[in-house]
Every structure is written in C-alpha cells, then in structure tokens.
Coordinates of C-alpha atoms and ligand atoms in Angstrom, one line a residue:
X1 CA 7.9 22.6 -10.7
X2 CA 9.5 25.1 -8.1
X3 CA 10.2 23.4 -4.8
X4 CA 9.8 25.8 -1.9
X5 CA 12.1 26.3 0.9
X6 CA 12.0 24.4 4.2
X7 CA 11.3 27.3 6.2
X8 CA 11.1 25.2 9.7
X9 CA 13.5 22.9 8.4
X10 CA 16.7 24.5 7.2
X11 CA 20.2 23.0 7.4
X12 CA 22.7 24.3 9.7
X13 CA 24.9 26.4 8.3
X14 CA 27.6 23.4 8.4
X15 CA 25.9 20.7 6.8
X16 CA 25.5 23.5 4.0
X17 CA 29.2 24.0 4.2
X18 CA 30.0 20.6 4.1
X19 CA 27.6 20.2 1.2
X20 CA 29.2 22.8 -0.8
X21 CA 32.6 21.2 0.0
X22 CA 32.0 17.8 -1.1
X23 CA 30.0 19.3 -4.3
X24 CA 33.4 20.5 -5.2
X25 CA 32.7 23.6 -6.3
X26 CA 36.2 24.7 -6.8
X27 CA 37.4 22.7 -9.8
X28 CA 36.9 25.1 -13.0
X29 CA 37.5 22.9 -16.7
X30 CA 39.4 24.0 -19.4
X31 CA 37.9 26.3 -22.0
X32 CA 34.0 25.2 -20.5
X33 CA 34.3 27.5 -17.3
X34 CA 33.2 26.4 -14.2
X35 CA 32.6 22.7 -13.9
X36 CA 29.3 21.3 -13.4
X37 CA 28.9 19.2 -10.0
X38 CA 26.2 16.6 -9.1
X39 CA 22.9 17.4 -7.8
X40 CA 22.7 16.4 -4.2
X41 CA 21.7 13.0 -3.6
X42 CA 18.2 14.2 -1.5
X43 CA 15.9 17.5 -0.3
X44 CA 17.2 16.9 3.3
X45 CA 13.4 16.6 4.2
X46 CA 13.3 15.9 7.9
X47 CA 12.0 12.8 7.7
X48 CA 13.1 10.7 4.0
X49 CA 16.2 13.3 4.1
X50 CA 17.5 11.2 0.9
X51 CA 13.8 11.6 -0.9
X52 CA 13.7 13.6 -3.6
X53 CA 17.1 15.6 -5.7
X54 CA 18.6 18.1 -5.9
X55 CA 19.7 20.0 -9.0
X56 CA 17.2 20.1 -11.5
X57 CA 13.1 20.8 -10.9
X58 CA 10.8 18.1 -12.9
X59 CA 8.4 19.6 -15.9
X60 CA 6.7 16.5 -17.1
X61 CA 6.7 12.7 -16.8
X62 CA 5.9 11.0 -19.4
X63 CA 5.6 6.9 -18.7
X64 CA 5.4 4.1 -20.9
X65 CA 4.9 0.9 -18.9
X66 CA 3.7 -2.5 -19.8
X67 CA 2.6 -4.6 -17.1
X68 CA 1.8 -8.3 -17.1
X69 CA -0.3 -9.7 -14.3
X70 CA 0.8 -13.4 -14.4
X71 CA 4.4 -12.6 -13.9
X72 CA 4.1 -9.5 -12.1
X73 CA 6.8 -7.8 -14.2
X74 CA 6.5 -3.9 -14.8
X75 CA 8.4 -2.5 -18.1
X76 CA 9.0 1.0 -18.3
X77 CA 10.5 3.6 -20.1
X78 CA 10.4 7.2 -18.1
X79 CA 10.9 10.1 -20.2
X80 CA 11.5 13.4 -17.6
X81 CA 11.6 16.8 -18.7
X82 CA 13.7 18.8 -16.4
X83 CA 15.2 22.0 -15.8
X84 CA 18.7 22.4 -14.2
X85 CA 18.9 24.5 -11.0
X86 CA 22.5 24.2 -10.9
X87 CA 25.5 23.3 -13.7
X88 CA 25.4 19.7 -13.2
X89 CA 27.8 17.1 -14.3
X90 CA 25.3 14.3 -12.4
X91 CA 21.9 14.0 -11.2
X92 CA 19.9 11.2 -8.8
X93 CA 16.6 9.8 -9.2
X94 CA 14.6 8.1 -6.9
X95 CA 14.1 4.0 -7.9
X96 CA 13.3 1.4 -5.6
X97 CA 14.4 -2.1 -7.1
X98 CA 13.5 -3.0 -10.7
X99 CA 16.8 -3.3 -13.0
X100 CA 17.8 -0.3 -14.9
X101 CA 18.1 -1.3 -18.6
X102 CA 19.8 2.0 -20.0
X103 CA 19.7 6.1 -19.7
X104 CA 19.8 8.8 -22.3
X105 CA 20.2 12.4 -21.4
X106 CA 19.1 14.4 -24.4
X107 CA 19.1 11.9 -26.7
X108 CA 23.0 11.0 -25.7
X109 CA 23.8 7.6 -23.6
X110 CA 24.8 8.6 -20.1
X111 CA 26.1 6.2 -17.2
X112 CA 23.3 4.6 -14.8
X113 CA 24.3 3.7 -12.0
X114 CA 22.4 2.0 -8.7
X115 CA 22.9 2.9 -4.9
X116 CA 20.0 1.8 -2.5
X117 CA 17.4 3.8 -3.6
X118 CA 19.4 6.1 -5.6
X119 CA 20.0 5.9 -9.2
X120 CA 22.9 7.8 -10.2
X121 CA 22.7 9.0 -13.8
X122 CA 25.9 11.0 -15.3
X123 CA 25.4 12.9 -18.9
X124 CA 28.0 12.4 -21.7
X125 CA 28.5 16.4 -21.2
X126 CA 27.8 18.6 -17.9
X127 CA 23.9 20.3 -18.3
X128 CA 23.9 24.3 -17.7
X129 CA 22.0 26.1 -14.7
X130 CA 18.7 26.3 -16.1
X131 CA 18.7 24.2 -19.4
X132 CA 16.0 22.1 -20.0
X133 CA 16.4 19.1 -20.3
X134 CA 15.0 15.1 -21.1
X135 CA 16.5 12.2 -19.6
X136 CA 14.8 8.7 -20.7
X137 CA 14.9 5.8 -18.7
X138 CA 14.4 2.0 -19.3
X139 CA 13.7 -0.5 -16.8
X140 CA 12.6 -2.7 -15.9
X141 CA 11.6 -5.7 -12.7
X142 CA 9.0 -7.4 -11.0
X143 CA 7.6 -3.5 -8.6
X144 CA 8.0 -4.1 -4.8
X145 CA 5.8 -3.7 -2.6
X146 CA 7.4 -1.5 0.5
X147 CA 6.3 -1.6 4.1
X148 CA 6.4 1.8 5.1
X149 CA 7.6 3.3 8.4
X150 CA 3.8 2.6 9.6
X151 CA 3.7 -0.8 8.7
X152 CA 1.2 -0.3 6.3
X153 CA 2.0 -1.2 2.5
X154 CA 2.5 0.6 -0.3
X155 CA 4.8 1.4 -3.6
X156 CA 3.4 -1.8 -5.9
X157 CA 0.7 -3.9 -4.5
X158 CA 0.2 -7.3 -6.5
X159 CA -4.2 -8.4 -7.0
X160 CA -5.7 -11.0 -7.9
X161 CA -5.9 -10.3 -11.8
X162 CA -3.5 -7.2 -11.7
X163 CA -1.9 -4.9 -9.3
X164 CA -2.4 -1.4 -7.5
X165 CA -0.2 1.7 -7.3
X166 CA -0.4 3.6 -4.0
X167 CA 2.7 5.7 -3.0
X168 CA 2.6 8.0 0.0
X169 CA 4.3 9.0 1.8
X170 CA 7.4 7.6 -0.5
X171 CA 6.1 4.2 -2.5
X172 CA 5.9 5.9 -6.3
X173 CA 9.5 5.4 -5.9
X174 CA 9.0 1.5 -6.2
X175 CA 7.3 2.0 -9.8
X176 CA 9.0 4.7 -12.0
X177 CA 12.4 6.6 -11.4
X178 CA 11.6 10.9 -10.5
X179 CA 12.4 13.0 -8.1
X180 CA 9.9 11.6 -5.4
X181 CA 9.8 14.3 -2.9
X182 CA 6.4 16.6 -3.2
X183 CA 8.2 20.3 -3.6
X184 CA 8.7 18.8 -7.2
X185 CA 5.6 18.9 -9.0
X186 CA 5.0 17.8 -12.4
X187 CA 2.7 17.1 -14.9
X188 CA 2.1 13.3 -16.2
X189 CA 1.7 11.2 -19.1
X190 CA 0.6 7.5 -18.5
X191 CA 0.5 5.6 -21.0
X192 CA -0.1 1.7 -19.7
X193 CA -0.2 -1.6 -21.9
X194 CA -1.9 -4.4 -20.4
X195 CA -3.3 -7.8 -21.7
X196 CA -6.6 -7.6 -23.7
X197 CA -9.5 -7.8 -21.3
X198 CA -7.6 -5.9 -18.6
X199 CA -8.3 -2.0 -17.6
X200 CA -5.5 0.6 -16.4
X201 CA -6.8 3.1 -14.5
X202 CA -4.3 6.5 -13.8
X203 CA -4.9 9.8 -12.7
X204 CA -6.3 12.6 -14.9
X205 CA -7.9 12.5 -18.1
X206 CA -8.3 8.9 -20.6
X207 CA -7.0 10.2 -23.9
X208 CA -6.5 7.5 -25.6
X209 CA -7.1 3.7 -25.8
X210 CA -6.5 1.2 -28.6
X211 CA -5.8 -2.7 -28.5
X212 CA -3.6 -5.2 -30.6
X213 CA -2.1 -8.3 -30.7
X214 CA -4.1 -9.0 -27.6
X215 CA -2.8 -5.8 -25.3
X216 CA -4.7 -3.0 -25.1
X217 CA -2.8 -0.1 -24.2
X218 CA -4.4 3.1 -22.2
X219 CA -3.3 6.5 -22.3
X220 CA -4.0 9.0 -19.0
X221 CA -3.2 12.6 -18.9
X222 CA -2.8 14.5 -15.8
X223 CA -2.4 18.5 -16.9
X224 CA -2.1 20.3 -13.0
X225 CA 0.8 19.9 -11.4
X226 CA 0.9 16.5 -9.0
X227 CA 3.4 15.4 -6.1
X228 CA 4.5 11.6 -6.9
X229 CA 3.0 10.4 -4.0
X230 CA -0.1 11.0 -5.6
X231 CA 0.4 9.7 -8.8
X232 CA -1.9 5.7 -9.2
X233 CA -1.9 3.0 -11.7
X234 CA -4.6 0.1 -10.8
X235 CA -4.2 -2.5 -13.1
X236 CA -7.3 -5.2 -13.1
X237 CA -11.0 -6.4 -14.2
X238 CA -12.8 -3.0 -13.6
X239 CA -16.1 -1.5 -14.8
X240 CA -15.1 2.0 -15.6
X241 CA -17.8 4.8 -16.1
X242 CA -17.4 8.0 -17.2
X243 CA -19.8 10.7 -16.6
X244 CA -20.2 14.6 -15.4
X245 CA -21.3 16.9 -12.7
X246 CA -24.3 19.2 -13.5
X247 CA -21.1 21.8 -14.1
X248 CA -20.0 19.4 -16.6
X249 CA -16.3 17.8 -15.0
X250 CA -15.9 14.9 -16.4
X251 CA -16.3 12.0 -13.4
X252 CA -14.5 8.4 -14.6
X253 CA -14.9 5.6 -11.8
X254 CA -13.2 2.3 -11.6
X255 CA -15.2 -0.5 -9.8
X256 CA -14.1 -4.3 -9.3
X257 CA -17.0 -6.3 -10.2
X258 CA -16.6 -7.8 -7.1
X259 CA -17.8 -4.7 -5.2
X260 CA -19.5 -3.1 -8.0
X261 CA -23.1 -3.4 -6.1
X262 CA -21.8 -2.1 -2.5
X263 CA -20.0 0.9 -4.3
X264 CA -23.1 1.8 -6.5
X265 CA -24.9 4.2 -4.1
X266 CA -22.4 6.3 -3.0
X267 CA -20.3 6.3 -6.3
X268 CA -23.0 8.2 -7.5
X269 CA -22.9 11.1 -4.8
X270 CA -19.7 12.2 -5.8
X271 CA -21.1 15.1 -8.1
X272 CA -22.6 16.3 -5.0
X273 CA -19.6 15.9 -3.2
X274 CA -17.3 17.6 -5.4
X275 CA -20.5 20.4 -5.4
X276 CA -20.0 20.7 -1.5
X277 CA -16.6 21.2 -2.0
X278 CA -16.4 23.6 -4.2
X279 CA -18.9 25.7 -2.3
X280 CA -16.7 25.4 0.3
X281 CA -13.5 26.0 -0.8
X282 CA -13.2 27.5 -3.8
X283 CA -13.1 26.0 -7.8
X284 CA -12.0 22.3 -7.9
X285 CA -8.5 22.5 -9.4
X286 CA -8.5 19.5 -11.5
X287 CA -9.9 19.0 -15.0
X288 CA -11.5 15.8 -13.5
X289 CA -12.6 13.6 -10.8
X290 CA -13.5 9.6 -10.0
X291 CA -12.8 6.6 -8.3
X292 CA -11.1 3.7 -7.4
X293 CA -12.6 1.1 -5.5
X294 CA -11.0 -2.3 -5.3
X295 CA -11.9 -5.0 -2.8
X296 CA -10.7 -4.5 0.8
X297 CA -8.1 -7.3 0.9
X298 CA -5.7 -5.0 -1.7
X299 CA -5.0 -2.2 -0.1
X300 CA -5.4 -0.9 4.2
X301 CA -6.2 2.2 4.0
X302 CA -8.1 4.9 1.4
X303 CA -5.7 7.2 -0.7
X304 CA -6.3 10.6 -2.0
X305 CA -4.2 10.5 -5.9
X306 CA -4.9 13.1 -8.0
X307 CA -8.3 13.5 -9.4
X308 CA -9.4 9.5 -8.8
X309 CA -8.5 8.7 -5.3
X310 CA -8.2 5.1 -4.4
X311 CA -11.3 2.9 -1.7
X312 CA -10.9 -0.3 -0.1
X313 CA -14.9 -1.2 -0.6
X314 CA -14.5 -1.3 3.5
X315 CA -13.6 2.5 3.9
X316 CA -16.0 3.7 1.0
X317 CA -18.5 5.4 2.8
X318 CA -19.8 9.2 3.1
X319 CA -17.0 10.9 5.2
X320 CA -13.9 9.1 3.6
X321 CA -15.2 9.9 0.3
X322 CA -15.5 13.2 1.5
X323 CA -12.2 13.3 3.1
X324 CA -10.1 12.4 0.1
X325 CA -12.2 14.4 -2.3
X326 CA -11.1 17.2 0.0
X327 CA -8.1 16.4 -0.2
X328 CA -7.5 17.4 -3.8
X329 CA -7.9 21.1 -2.8
X330 CA -5.7 20.4 0.8
X331 CA -2.6 18.0 0.1
X332 CA -3.4 17.8 -3.7
X333 CA -3.1 21.2 -5.1
X334 CA -1.5 23.4 -2.0
X335 CA 0.7 20.2 -1.3
X336 CA 3.1 20.1 1.7
X337 CA 6.9 21.7 1.5
X338 CA 8.0 18.8 3.4
X339 CA 7.0 15.7 4.9
X340 CA 6.6 17.7 8.5
X341 CA 3.7 19.8 6.5
X342 CA 1.1 16.6 6.3
X343 CA -1.1 17.9 9.1
X344 CA -2.2 20.9 6.1
X345 CA -3.1 18.0 4.7
X346 CA -4.9 16.1 7.2
X347 CA -6.4 18.5 9.4
X348 CA -8.4 19.8 6.3
X349 CA -9.4 16.9 5.5
X350 CA -10.4 15.5 9.1
X351 CA -12.0 19.1 9.1
X352 CA -14.2 18.5 5.7
X353 CA -15.7 15.5 7.5
X354 CA -16.2 17.2 10.4
X355 CA -18.2 20.1 8.0
X356 CA -19.7 17.8 6.1
X357 CA -21.4 16.0 9.0
X358 CA -22.6 19.3 10.2
X359 CA -24.0 20.8 6.8
X360 CA -25.6 17.8 5.3
X361 CA -26.4 15.9 8.7
X362 CA -27.0 18.4 11.1
X363 CA -24.4 17.0 13.7
X364 CA -22.9 20.1 15.3
X365 CA -18.9 20.1 14.6
X366 CA -18.7 20.3 18.3
X367 CA -19.7 16.7 18.7
X368 CA -16.4 15.3 16.6
X369 CA -14.7 18.1 18.2
X370 CA -15.2 16.6 21.8
X371 CA -14.9 13.3 21.0
X372 CA -11.1 14.3 19.5
X373 CA -9.6 16.2 22.3
X374 CA -11.2 13.7 25.3
X375 CA -9.3 10.9 23.1
X376 CA -5.3 11.4 24.7
X377 CA -4.0 9.6 21.8
X378 CA -4.5 12.7 20.2
X379 CA -2.0 14.7 22.5
X380 CA 0.7 12.1 21.8
X381 CA 2.7 15.0 20.0
X382 CA 2.1 18.2 18.4
X383 CA 0.6 18.2 14.5
X384 CA 3.3 19.9 12.9
X385 CA 5.9 17.8 14.8
X386 CA 5.4 14.3 14.3
X387 CA 8.2 12.1 16.2
X388 CA 8.8 10.2 13.6
X389 CA 8.3 8.6 10.7
X390 CA 5.8 6.3 11.5
X391 CA 3.7 8.8 13.1
X392 CA 3.3 10.9 10.1
X393 CA -0.6 9.7 9.6
X394 CA -1.0 9.5 13.4
X395 CA -3.9 10.8 15.4
X396 CA -2.4 14.3 16.8
X397 CA -2.4 15.0 12.6
X398 CA -5.6 14.4 11.5
X399 CA -7.4 14.8 14.5
X400 CA -5.5 17.8 16.4
X401 CA -5.0 19.3 13.4
X402 CA -8.7 19.5 13.0
X403 CA -9.2 20.7 16.1
X404 CA -6.3 23.3 15.2
X405 CA -8.5 24.7 12.6
X406 CA -11.3 24.5 14.7
X407 CA -10.2 26.7 17.0
X408 CA -9.4 29.4 14.2
X409 CA -12.8 29.3 13.0
X410 CA -14.1 29.9 16.7
X411 CA -11.6 32.7 17.1
X412 CA -12.4 34.6 13.7
X413 CA -15.9 33.8 12.8
X414 CA -17.4 31.8 10.3
X415 CA -17.0 34.8 7.4
X416 CA -13.8 35.0 7.8
X417 CA -12.9 31.5 8.3
X418 CA -14.4 30.2 5.3
X419 CA -12.9 32.9 3.3
X420 CA -9.6 32.7 4.4
X421 CA -10.1 28.7 4.0
X422 CA -11.0 29.6 0.1
X423 CA -7.9 32.0 0.5
X424 CA -5.5 30.0 1.4
X425 CA -6.5 27.2 -1.3
X426 CA -6.5 30.0 -3.9
X427 CA -3.2 31.7 -3.0
X428 CA -0.9 28.2 -2.9
X429 CA -2.9 26.6 -5.0
X430 CA -0.8 24.0 -7.5
X431 CA 2.1 24.6 -5.3
X432 CA 3.6 23.8 -1.6
X433 CA 3.1 25.6 1.5
X434 CA 4.9 25.3 4.9
X435 CA 3.5 25.1 8.6
X436 CA 5.1 29.0 8.3
X437 CA 3.0 29.9 5.2
X438 CA 0.1 28.5 6.8
X439 CA 0.5 30.5 10.2
X440 CA 1.6 33.5 8.6
X441 CA -1.6 33.5 5.8
X442 CA -4.3 33.2 8.5
X443 CA -2.9 35.9 10.6
X444 CA -2.3 38.4 8.2
X445 CA -5.8 37.5 6.8
X446 CA -7.6 37.8 9.9
X447 CA -5.7 40.8 11.4
X448 CA -5.6 39.0 14.0
X449 CA -2.2 38.2 16.6
X450 CA -3.6 34.2 16.9
X451 CA -0.2 33.6 19.0
X452 CA -1.4 32.0 21.8
X453 CA -3.8 29.6 19.2
X454 CA -0.9 28.4 18.0
X455 CA 1.0 27.7 21.2
X456 CA -1.8 26.2 22.8
X457 CA -3.5 23.9 19.9
X458 CA -0.6 23.6 17.2
X459 CA 2.7 23.8 18.8
X460 CA 2.3 22.6 22.6
X461 CA 3.2 19.7 24.3
X462 CA 0.6 19.6 26.6
X463 CA -3.4 19.0 26.5
X464 CA -5.0 22.5 27.9
X465 CA -8.1 22.5 29.9
X466 CA -11.5 21.6 28.1
X467 CA -12.3 24.3 26.1
Ligands
LIG501 N1 -3.6 10.0 3.2 C1 -4.2 8.7 3.3 C2 -5.5 9.5 3.8 O1 -5.4 9.6 4.8 C3 -3.7 7.8 4.1 C4 -2.2 7.6 4.0 C5 -1.7 6.8 4.7 N2 -0.5 6.3 4.1 C6 0.2 5.3 5.3 N3 1.5 5.0 4.8 N4 0.2 5.2 6.2 O2 -6.5 9.3 3.6
LIG502 ZN1 -6.0 12.2 4.6

C-alpha cells in the first residue's frame, strides 16, 4: 500500500542527491530506453534506516509455511505481489537469518543475494515503473529470536510445543521476507502446516483446515491492510473457540491449555470491550477479533497483532485487553508513518485504558493523569522524539502521550474531543499518519490554535508546573 512521506524526517538534500547518484539514473540501455535502477536498501526510518525497501509497494503477501517444532525448523514460500514505484533493475527485501533456496520474478528465475538483513533480488528483465510484479522466495531454516533494542525478545520465540511470532518493531523479518516497514501495509494469506494435533493461529479469518499424512494445514486470511510488525503466528497445543459479538463480528480465541482456566473469564469479555471501543472510536476496522493467550514465560509483553492480540497470561488483565483492542484502531488501522510516530499508537492505547477506568469503574481520568504526571521517568524526553530506538516503548511514549490527549480533551471539551478521535480514526484508517498529520488534524477540526499545548506537552523538554 502507499507509504506516506515522513514529514518530520526528510533526509537532507545532500543525502538525497547522493542516493540518486548511487542509483545511477544516467545510463541508458539500447532500445529499452532508460534502464531501471536498484530500489533503495531502506526507507530511511529515523530509528531503523535500513528497515523497509524502496522502489516498490507491496499489495499482498501469500505465505506458505511449514513448521516442525521438534527441529525448530521453518520452511517457507513467500509469494509477494507488489507494484514498482520506479524502473527497477533489482530490489531489496528484509530477511534475517534463514537460507534462501531460490527466487523468481514473474515466474522467471532471479538472482538472490544476502547481506545482513537484506536480500537483494535481481530479475532477468527490468521491472517497469507502475508495473505489478510477483516475486516468489523459497527459504528455510531455524528462525531467529531477535533481542530488540530495549532488550526484549521478538521475531520467532520457540515454545515447549511450537513457537510464537511477534514483530514489533522489526521482528517479522525473522520469519518471512518482505518490506518490513510500517509504511508499506498489505493484505495477507498465511497458510501454515504443522504436525497433526497442534494448531497454527494467525491474523484474520480461518479460511481452511485440512489434515493429511499426519500434518494439518491452517489457512488464514487478513483482508485489511496490515503492517508486517502486526503479523503473528502461534503454533502449539491451543484451545480454539469461535463465536460472534452481538454485532455479528467473528471472535476467535486461542488459549494454551495450561492457562485456559485463568483466562476464561476475561476472554468472555472481548465482545463488551469491542462494543465499548466502537462506541468511543468509531466502527471497528477489521473483519474479526479475538486473542491468543500463552504462558508467561513465552513472551514478555502483550502485542496488538492485527485482529488477534497476543497476551502472556500474567498480563491478560482488563486494562491490557482494553489497550490491545484500542490499538486495532490506533496503530493497526491508523499506522505510524515511521517509528518516530509510535507515540500515536501508544498514547491512544494508554488513554483508552484511562477512559475505560473512568467509564466502567468510575475512576476519573484525573487519577492516572496525576500519577503519570508525578513520575519523572515520564518526562525523560518528548513523546514524539525518543532519543534512541531503545526508548521507543518508554514511559514518555505511553504515559506522557496519553497526557497529551487528555490536555487536548480538556482544551476542546468532551464532545469535540470524541468527535476528533473518531474523525482521526476514520480519516487515516487503513493508512499511515505522522505526528504533524495529527497536530494539523486536531487544529483544523477544532478550529483552535493549540500551539502552546503542543509546545509544552508534546514537544517540550521540561516538565511544566502541575496543571
Ligand atoms: N505495542 C506493545 C504494547 O504496547 C508493546 C510492544 C513492546 N515491544 C518491544 N519491543 N518492547 O502493547
Ligand atoms: Zn501498546
């Protein structure tokens, strides 16, 4: 899908000029006219410059995977449909570890080269700008667990009887090749074969299940655009239940039997949280919902994987459920244009918890606001400017981000605030947004100049006097 420009992160003109030079637009090739050039190695994300790739826009991923838990081996075929945004002589995909066994472009064998987390595919013929093309990558190996910049584990996490894929911010490149930047969203088909008796649970809807020769294949379809960090796969012994919300939306939950008893009551409340979310944020953006609950030692945090968030059981509580469901609107549907904009995800998800406590339990938002305000750790840096990638999920991004939203609510009043929240989710739904988009949207919609509010609460370096 179309990536948006990073408005606050444009590369200096000199760097751009250099890229153009390296790209070598000068050469022409015989009667084919201007020859294609290689797509950029990364999208110059301020935190992960090599993440994602230039020169094309992915439309759809068709992943066919086979996982063998005993050997912790994954065999995959990734069929990627994309549109070229320039004349391409070669293009990059992000892939960590694994062995690439072959690549084709539009059915013709293509050269594939690896260097670090980059896979370069060079088709026999150049791809014309605007053309839709299909590349197929066959790969296998033991997928890696990546230790993220904040020391948390992501990528592929092997479990006692299977494995779990969690990808925020960069872990999805451990289990499939792709354009792993949140600005390039795409739809997905994920088909996974596992030993009979185990389940494979992923995003969206289950469209098929078949068993033969002692192996079971599960086919999942995610029909709405998804950033790759939100793709998940949980393989193991799961209790799967399907139901519907009162509004008719499919609910599919998967629970490790060891934690089934402890999570049953809260799983039953998903429809209530969904309904509350739709009331506050507008129509739910996806075609199913649910949850995946696993033992605490399998993953250290909950993650808002699209339509089906993942929870370690010790964090499967009411507020975290509200947080991850709120992310479906904020983060998953309205996605960050770059990782610098991640506060737009976490501020709304955190503020949703505060709102829920107010609405459902009568705890005024003032209470969590004051607690967040009092904690100096939340003032370490401005929400939209984490100093390093290890700070992307730090207190200021969540708590101070939520404080920014509360200040907006106080400035414009409840009625306007909730209409702005719903309008934001609608306008940028199934798309990407920057911090500037947000600031502009709020000011245009409310007709108010909130410069001082942004200066102090969103961008300021110092903690203001207690309001
Ligand atoms: N987005 C997740 C949440 O707020 C947290 C992800 C944490 N990831 C990490 N690499 N630290 O629920
Ligand atoms: Zn979150």
